[in-house]
Structure formats: structure tokens, C-alpha cells
Short mmCIF file of C-alpha atoms in Angstrom, two decimals:
data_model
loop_
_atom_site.label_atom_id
_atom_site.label_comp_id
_atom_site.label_asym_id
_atom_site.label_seq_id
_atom_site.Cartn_x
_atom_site.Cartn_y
_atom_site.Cartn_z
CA UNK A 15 -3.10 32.69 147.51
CA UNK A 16 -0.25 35.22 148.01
CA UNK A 17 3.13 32.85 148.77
CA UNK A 18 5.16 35.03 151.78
CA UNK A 19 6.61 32.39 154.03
CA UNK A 20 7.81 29.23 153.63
CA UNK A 21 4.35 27.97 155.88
CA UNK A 22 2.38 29.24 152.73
CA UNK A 23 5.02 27.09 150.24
CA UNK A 24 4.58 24.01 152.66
CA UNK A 25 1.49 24.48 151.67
CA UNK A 26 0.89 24.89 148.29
CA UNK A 27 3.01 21.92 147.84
CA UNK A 28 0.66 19.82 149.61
CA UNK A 29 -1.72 20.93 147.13
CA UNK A 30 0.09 19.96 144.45
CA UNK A 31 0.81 16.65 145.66
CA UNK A 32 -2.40 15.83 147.29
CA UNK A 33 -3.50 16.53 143.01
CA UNK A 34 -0.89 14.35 142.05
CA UNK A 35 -1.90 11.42 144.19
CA UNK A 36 -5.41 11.58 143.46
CA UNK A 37 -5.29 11.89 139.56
CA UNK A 38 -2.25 8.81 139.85
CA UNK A 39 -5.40 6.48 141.67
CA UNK A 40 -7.54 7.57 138.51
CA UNK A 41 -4.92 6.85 136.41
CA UNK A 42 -2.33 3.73 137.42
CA UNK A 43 -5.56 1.27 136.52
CA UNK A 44 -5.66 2.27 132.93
CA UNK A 45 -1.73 1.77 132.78
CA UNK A 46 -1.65 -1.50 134.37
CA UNK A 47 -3.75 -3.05 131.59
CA UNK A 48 -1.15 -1.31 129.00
CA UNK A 49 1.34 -3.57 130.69
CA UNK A 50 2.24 -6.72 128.88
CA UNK A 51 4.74 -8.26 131.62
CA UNK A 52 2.92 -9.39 134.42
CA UNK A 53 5.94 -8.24 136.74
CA UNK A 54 5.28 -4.95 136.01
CA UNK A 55 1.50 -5.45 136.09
CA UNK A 56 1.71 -6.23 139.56
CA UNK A 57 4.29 -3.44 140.43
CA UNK A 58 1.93 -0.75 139.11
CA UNK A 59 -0.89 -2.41 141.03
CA UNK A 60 0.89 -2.93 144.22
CA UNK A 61 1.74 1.00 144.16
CA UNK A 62 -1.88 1.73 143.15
CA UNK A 63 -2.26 0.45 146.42
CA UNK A 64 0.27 2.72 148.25
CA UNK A 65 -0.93 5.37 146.41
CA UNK A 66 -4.47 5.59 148.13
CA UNK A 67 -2.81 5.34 151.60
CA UNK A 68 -0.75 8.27 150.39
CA UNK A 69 -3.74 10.05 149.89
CA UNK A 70 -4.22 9.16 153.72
CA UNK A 71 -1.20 10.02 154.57
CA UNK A 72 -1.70 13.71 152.96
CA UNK A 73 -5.57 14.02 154.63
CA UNK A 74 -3.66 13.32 157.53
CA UNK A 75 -1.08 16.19 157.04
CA UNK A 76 -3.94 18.42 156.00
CA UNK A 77 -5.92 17.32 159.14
CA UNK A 78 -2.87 18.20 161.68
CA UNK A 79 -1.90 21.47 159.81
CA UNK A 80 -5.67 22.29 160.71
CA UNK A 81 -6.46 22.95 156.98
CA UNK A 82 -8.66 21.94 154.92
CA UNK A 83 -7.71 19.09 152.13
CA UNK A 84 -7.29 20.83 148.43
CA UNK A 85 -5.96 19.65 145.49
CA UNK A 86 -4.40 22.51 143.15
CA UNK A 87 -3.82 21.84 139.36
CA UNK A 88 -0.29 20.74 139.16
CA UNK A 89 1.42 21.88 135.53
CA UNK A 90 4.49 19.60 135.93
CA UNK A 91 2.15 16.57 136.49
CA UNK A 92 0.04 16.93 133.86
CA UNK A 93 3.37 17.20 131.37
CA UNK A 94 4.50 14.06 132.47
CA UNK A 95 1.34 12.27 131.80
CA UNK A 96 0.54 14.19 128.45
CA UNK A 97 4.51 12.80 127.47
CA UNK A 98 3.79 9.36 128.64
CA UNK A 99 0.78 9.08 126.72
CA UNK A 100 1.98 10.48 123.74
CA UNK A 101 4.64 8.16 123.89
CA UNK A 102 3.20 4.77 125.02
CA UNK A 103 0.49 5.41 122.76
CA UNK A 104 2.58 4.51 119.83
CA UNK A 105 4.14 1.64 120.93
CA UNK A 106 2.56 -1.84 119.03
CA UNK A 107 5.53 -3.92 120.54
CA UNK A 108 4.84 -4.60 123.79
CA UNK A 109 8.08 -4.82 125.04
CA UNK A 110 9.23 -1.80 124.03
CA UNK A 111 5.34 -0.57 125.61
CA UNK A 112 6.78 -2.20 128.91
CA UNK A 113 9.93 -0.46 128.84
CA UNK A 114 8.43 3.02 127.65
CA UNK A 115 5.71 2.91 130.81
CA UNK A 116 8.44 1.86 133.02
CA UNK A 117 10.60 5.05 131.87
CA UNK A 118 7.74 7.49 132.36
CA UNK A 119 6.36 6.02 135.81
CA UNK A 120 9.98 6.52 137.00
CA UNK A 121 9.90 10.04 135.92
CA UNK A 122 6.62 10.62 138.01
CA UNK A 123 8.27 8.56 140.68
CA UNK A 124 11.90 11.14 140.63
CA UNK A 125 9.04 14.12 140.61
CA UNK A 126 7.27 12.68 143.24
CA UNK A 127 10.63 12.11 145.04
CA UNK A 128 11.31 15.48 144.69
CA UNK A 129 8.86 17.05 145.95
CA UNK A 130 8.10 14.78 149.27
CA UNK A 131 11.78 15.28 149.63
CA UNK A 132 11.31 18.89 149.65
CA UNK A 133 8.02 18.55 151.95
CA UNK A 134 9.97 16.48 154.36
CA UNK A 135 12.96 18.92 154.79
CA UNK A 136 10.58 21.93 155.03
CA UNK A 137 8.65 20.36 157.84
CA UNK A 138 11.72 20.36 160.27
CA UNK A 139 11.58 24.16 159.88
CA UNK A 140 7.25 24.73 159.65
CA UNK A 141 5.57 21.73 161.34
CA UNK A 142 6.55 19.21 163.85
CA UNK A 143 7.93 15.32 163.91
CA UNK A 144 4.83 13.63 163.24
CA UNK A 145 4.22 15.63 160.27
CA UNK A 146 7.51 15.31 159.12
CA UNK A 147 7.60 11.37 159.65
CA UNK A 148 4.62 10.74 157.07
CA UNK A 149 5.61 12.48 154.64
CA UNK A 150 9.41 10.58 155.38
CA UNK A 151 7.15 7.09 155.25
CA UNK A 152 5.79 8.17 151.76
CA UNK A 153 8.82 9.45 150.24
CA UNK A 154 10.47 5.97 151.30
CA UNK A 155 7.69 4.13 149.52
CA UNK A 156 8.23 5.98 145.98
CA UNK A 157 11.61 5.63 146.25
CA UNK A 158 11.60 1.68 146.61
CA UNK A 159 8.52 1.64 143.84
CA UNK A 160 11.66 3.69 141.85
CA UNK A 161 13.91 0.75 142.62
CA UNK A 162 11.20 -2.02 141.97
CA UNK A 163 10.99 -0.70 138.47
CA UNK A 164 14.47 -0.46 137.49
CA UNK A 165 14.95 -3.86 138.83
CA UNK A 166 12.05 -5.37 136.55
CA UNK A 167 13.69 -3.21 133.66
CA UNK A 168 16.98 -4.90 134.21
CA UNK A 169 15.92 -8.67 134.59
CA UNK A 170 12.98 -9.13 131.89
CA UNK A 171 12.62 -6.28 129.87
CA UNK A 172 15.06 -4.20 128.12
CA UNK A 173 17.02 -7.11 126.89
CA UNK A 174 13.94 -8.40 124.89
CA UNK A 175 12.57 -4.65 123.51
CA UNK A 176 16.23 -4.18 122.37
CA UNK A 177 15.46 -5.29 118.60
CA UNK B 25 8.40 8.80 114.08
CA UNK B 26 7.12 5.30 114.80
CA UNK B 27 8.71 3.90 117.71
CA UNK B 28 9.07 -0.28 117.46
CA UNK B 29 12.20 -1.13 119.71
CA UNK B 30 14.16 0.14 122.51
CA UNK B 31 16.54 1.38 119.78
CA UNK B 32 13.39 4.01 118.57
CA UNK B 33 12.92 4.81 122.63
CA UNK B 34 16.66 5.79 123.24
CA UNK B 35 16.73 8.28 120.03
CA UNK B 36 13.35 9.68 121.23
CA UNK B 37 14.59 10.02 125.05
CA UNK B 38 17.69 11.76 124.13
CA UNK B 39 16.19 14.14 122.23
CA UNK B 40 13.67 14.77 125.18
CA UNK B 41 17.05 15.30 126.84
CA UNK B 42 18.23 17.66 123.98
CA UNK B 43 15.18 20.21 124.66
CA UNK B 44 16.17 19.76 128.35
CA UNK B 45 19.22 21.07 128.47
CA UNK B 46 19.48 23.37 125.73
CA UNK B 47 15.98 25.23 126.93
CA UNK B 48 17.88 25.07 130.68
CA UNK B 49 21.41 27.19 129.13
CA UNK B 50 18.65 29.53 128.15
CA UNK B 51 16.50 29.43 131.21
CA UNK B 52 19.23 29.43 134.39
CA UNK B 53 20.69 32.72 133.96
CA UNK B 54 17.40 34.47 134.61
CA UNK B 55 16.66 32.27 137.42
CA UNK B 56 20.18 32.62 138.90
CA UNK B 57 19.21 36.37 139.09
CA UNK B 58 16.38 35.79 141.01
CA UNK B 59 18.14 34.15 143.67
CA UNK B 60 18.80 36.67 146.80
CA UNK B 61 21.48 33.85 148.47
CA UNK B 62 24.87 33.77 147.06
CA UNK B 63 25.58 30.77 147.80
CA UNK B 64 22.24 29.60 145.51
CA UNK B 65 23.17 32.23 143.00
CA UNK B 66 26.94 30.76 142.25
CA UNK B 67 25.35 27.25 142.73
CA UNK B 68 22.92 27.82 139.79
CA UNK B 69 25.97 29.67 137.70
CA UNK B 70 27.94 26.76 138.47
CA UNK B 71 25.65 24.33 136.94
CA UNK B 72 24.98 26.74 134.28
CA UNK B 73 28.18 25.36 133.21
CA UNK B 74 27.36 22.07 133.79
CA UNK B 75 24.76 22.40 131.79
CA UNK B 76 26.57 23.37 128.81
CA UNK B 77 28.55 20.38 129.00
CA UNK B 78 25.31 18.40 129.05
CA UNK B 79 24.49 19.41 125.73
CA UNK B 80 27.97 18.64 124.57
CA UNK B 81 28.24 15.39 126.10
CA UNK B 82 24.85 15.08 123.95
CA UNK B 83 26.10 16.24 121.07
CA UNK B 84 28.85 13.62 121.37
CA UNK B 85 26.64 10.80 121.87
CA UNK B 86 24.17 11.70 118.66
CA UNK B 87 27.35 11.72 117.02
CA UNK B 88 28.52 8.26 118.06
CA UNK B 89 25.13 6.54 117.15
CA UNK B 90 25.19 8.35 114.08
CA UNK B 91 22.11 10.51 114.37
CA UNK B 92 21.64 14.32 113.73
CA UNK B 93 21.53 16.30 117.20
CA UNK B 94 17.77 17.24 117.24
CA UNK B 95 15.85 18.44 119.92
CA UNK B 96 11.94 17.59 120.69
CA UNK B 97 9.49 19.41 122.70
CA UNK B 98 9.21 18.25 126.25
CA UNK B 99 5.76 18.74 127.52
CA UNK B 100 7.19 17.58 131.42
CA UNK B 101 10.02 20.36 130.89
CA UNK B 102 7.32 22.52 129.61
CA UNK B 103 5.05 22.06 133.06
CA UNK B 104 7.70 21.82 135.06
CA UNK B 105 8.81 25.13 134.52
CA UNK B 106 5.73 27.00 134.49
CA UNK B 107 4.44 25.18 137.76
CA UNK B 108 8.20 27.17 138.94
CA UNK B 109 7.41 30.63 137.30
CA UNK B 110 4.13 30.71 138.50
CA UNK B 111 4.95 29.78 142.11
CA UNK B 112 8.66 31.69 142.62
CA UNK B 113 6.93 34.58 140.30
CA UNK B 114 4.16 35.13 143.20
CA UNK B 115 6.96 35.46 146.09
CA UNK B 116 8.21 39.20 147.74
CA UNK B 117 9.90 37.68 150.33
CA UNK B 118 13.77 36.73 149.03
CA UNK B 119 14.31 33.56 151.13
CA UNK B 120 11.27 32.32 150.76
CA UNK B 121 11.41 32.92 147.01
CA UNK B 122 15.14 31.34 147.03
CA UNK B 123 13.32 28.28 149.30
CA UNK B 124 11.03 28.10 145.89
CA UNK B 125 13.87 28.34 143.81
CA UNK B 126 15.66 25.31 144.89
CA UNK B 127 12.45 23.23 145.35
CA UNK B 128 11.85 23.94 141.76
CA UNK B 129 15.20 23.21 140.35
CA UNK B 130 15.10 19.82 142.34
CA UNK B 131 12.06 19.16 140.79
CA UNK B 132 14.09 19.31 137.29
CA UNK B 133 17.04 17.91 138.29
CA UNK B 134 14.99 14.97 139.57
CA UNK B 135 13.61 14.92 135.95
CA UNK B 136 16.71 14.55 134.59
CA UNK B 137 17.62 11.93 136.96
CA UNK B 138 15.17 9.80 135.73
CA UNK B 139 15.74 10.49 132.04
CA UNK B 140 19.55 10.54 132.34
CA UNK B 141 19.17 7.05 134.71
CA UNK B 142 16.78 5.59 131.92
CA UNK B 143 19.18 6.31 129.32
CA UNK B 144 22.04 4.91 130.57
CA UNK B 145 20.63 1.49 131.73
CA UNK B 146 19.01 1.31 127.94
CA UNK B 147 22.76 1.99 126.44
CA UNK B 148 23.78 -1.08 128.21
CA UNK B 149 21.21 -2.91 125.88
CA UNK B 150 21.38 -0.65 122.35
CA UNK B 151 24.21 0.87 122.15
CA UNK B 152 27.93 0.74 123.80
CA UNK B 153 30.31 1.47 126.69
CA UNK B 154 31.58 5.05 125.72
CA UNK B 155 27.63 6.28 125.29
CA UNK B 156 26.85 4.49 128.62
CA UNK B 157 29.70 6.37 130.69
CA UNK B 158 29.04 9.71 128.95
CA UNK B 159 25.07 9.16 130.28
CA UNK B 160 26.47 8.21 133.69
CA UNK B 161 29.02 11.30 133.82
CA UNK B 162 26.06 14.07 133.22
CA UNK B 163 23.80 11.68 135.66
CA UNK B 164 26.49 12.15 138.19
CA UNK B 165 26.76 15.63 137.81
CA UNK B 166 22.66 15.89 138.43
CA UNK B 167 22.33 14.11 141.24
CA UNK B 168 25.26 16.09 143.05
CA UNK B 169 23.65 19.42 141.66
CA UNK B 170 20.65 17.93 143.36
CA UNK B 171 22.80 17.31 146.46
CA UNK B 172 23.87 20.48 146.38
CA UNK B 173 20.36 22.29 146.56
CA UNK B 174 19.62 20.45 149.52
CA UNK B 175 22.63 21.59 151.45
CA UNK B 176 22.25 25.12 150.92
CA UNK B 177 18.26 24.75 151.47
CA UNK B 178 19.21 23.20 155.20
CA UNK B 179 22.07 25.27 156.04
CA UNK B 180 21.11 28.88 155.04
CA UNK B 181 17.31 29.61 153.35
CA UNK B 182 14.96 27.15 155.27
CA UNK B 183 15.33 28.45 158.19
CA UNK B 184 14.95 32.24 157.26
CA UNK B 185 12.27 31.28 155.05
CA UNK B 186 10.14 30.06 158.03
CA UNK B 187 8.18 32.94 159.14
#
């Protein structure tokens, strides 16, 4: 589609992140069994979880916005997984597995962050309250999934991958 | 290289980090001139510098851990920024392409927030206090670049941008 207003980048980036949510549902299952702590374990599963009501959430958006739910290819995505893949893929220690998924799930957490951030600004200006206000509930829910994993860094990880 | 310990993950990160900022000096002038706002335009010259000082502040910690300054393809860079061309590439309209602008460069900056936050909380483990606050310093300096992007977003482009 031709981008001329900032209605039309609203929503594109609904696109994007209505791709990014789905392929994370596909995806947080085969990383939770690459997970030797069982802290993190249940963080990743506990925000597989959120993640299918943010799908929700974003069928919801679609639904008031009166369009129709798409998911466009999102490059920046797709990156970050091909990195954290290449990466945890090498790891035999799982420790230093542990702290290497923790590190790249935070990275699609700050891009997730940044872009609901982004969604949530633009509504003020393109949609109305309600709209706004999911996208705000989401956005507060990766950012405290952010936080959980730093915290489980801190306390019982990074200490013992540090050889 | 074969990464074993949080010591292998903090050499591989930085030079993640490396790529980052040196393919950014390369990358921000062109997108400064893309910018119709002034006020984005001197922001994104103003971290131009910024980002120079990022790869020096680099440089300086390679140097204090005793490793050669390398650099290493970043595949979330790499999508990242063509997920930006191809969206602020597509745009006539200058504030909505400056709107794009800004949602793309907080999309990086939150990348570096991540990588930059990562780092610093793994120097606390692998490395010492000098690398830690020379993390923290550039960290600082992304998330008020960040901060930044959001002001000018909510006080001049948003608004225009919404047709």
C-alpha cells in the first residue's frame, strides 16, 4: 500500500506487530524447552501466555479500526530471531544458553516496546481512547516481561555462566 | 568462535555492538537528510555525534579486555534497517515520512537499549567497574536519544502527520 498519512503508518504497524505476535506463539514453545533454569522456563511460558491475548488485543484494534486483521512480513523481526538462533544454537553450557536466550528475548521485548510505544502515541492523534488503552495494556505487559528477565538474569544466572 | 561462558557472550555482544554503531556513523547522515523537521534533523546530527563516541567508548573497552576492535554482522541491525528504508522510502508526504523516521530510529535505539543494558549487567559479572560505567554512559545517552524522539514526535510531527 502507498504510506501518505500517519492513519496508513498506524496501520502498517499493526501489521507488523500483529506478524510479530503470531510467529512469537509459534515460536516461545521451542525456546522454553532450550531453557535450562526453570525460572526462566516459566517466564517464557507465562508470556507465551500474554502473547496470545496480545494477539486479542490486536484483532481487537483491527476489529474497531474496521479493518481487516493482516499480518505483513516484518524484516526487523525476523533478524532478531535469525541472531538468536545463530547464537543460542552454539551454546553446550546451559548457563551461558540461559543467559544468551534471556539477552535476545529482551531484544525482541525493547523492539516490541518500541513499536507499541510508537502505536500508543500515534493513536492519541488517529484513533480514539479505547484503542489507545490496549495497545497501553500490552506495551505495559512487555515491559514488566523486560523486567522479569533481567531480574532472573541478576539472581540465578549470570553469576554461574560467568566461567 | 565457540561460545562456552558468559565471557565468549560479552566479546560476541560487543562486537554485535561494533557493527551497530559503526554501520549507524555511516547510515544517519542520509537519514538526517530525509528529515523535513528541523528540530528531527539537528536531533539526528546531534546523535550523529553521539554515535561517534559510541564507537570510541567501544574502542576503549576492546582495549581494556584486551581484545582487537572487530565488528560482526548484525542480522537484527540488518532487518531493522531495511524494515525503515522500505517503509520511510514509500512516503511523499514530509511529516508523515519524519513520523516514520522517528518510529524507525526508536526501533534502533530500543535495540541498542537492550544490547547496551545486556552488556553492562554482564560486565558486573566478567569484567570490571571502568567497562561497566563506559556501557552505562553510551546506554544513557540511548535512552535519552530515545527520549528525545518522542518529544519531538508529540510536540511537532504527530499531529501534522494525521491526515
Amino acid at each position: 500500500m502507498t504510506v501518505e498519512s500517519l492513519q496508513d503508518l498506524f496501520l502498517e504497524a499493526l501489521k507488523d506487530l500483529y506478524y510479530v505476535e503470531k510467529t512469537l506463539v509459534k515460536k516461545l514453545p521451542k525456546i522454553a524447552t532450550l531453557a535450562s533454569s526453570s525460572d526462566l522456563r516459566d517466564a517464557i511460558n507465562q508470556h507465551l501466555q500474554e502473547t496470545e491475548g496480545h494477539v486479542e488485543r490486536l484483532d481487537q484494534v483491527f476489529e474497531m479500526i474496521g479493518r481487516k486483521a493482516t499480518a505483513k512480513k516484518c524484516d526487523a523481526l525476523d533478524g532478531l530471531l535469525k541472531e538468536a538462533e545463530s547464537v543460542t544454537g552454539e551454546i553446550e553450557d546451559p548457563q551461558t544458553r540461559d543467559a544468551a536466550i534471556i539477552s535476545s528475548a529482551q531484544a525482541v521485548e525493547h523492539y516490541e516496546i518500541a513499536r507499541y510505544g510508537t502505536l500508543a502515541c500515534w493513536a492519541e492523534d488517529v484513533s480514539n481512547d479505547d484503542v489507545r488503552d490496549l495497545l497501553q495494556a500490552t506495551l505495559d505487559e512487555e515491559t514488566a516481561a523486560d523486567q522479569k528477565l533481567s531480574a532472573i538474569a541478576v539472581s540465578s544466572i549470570n553469576q554461574s555462566a560467568a566461567a
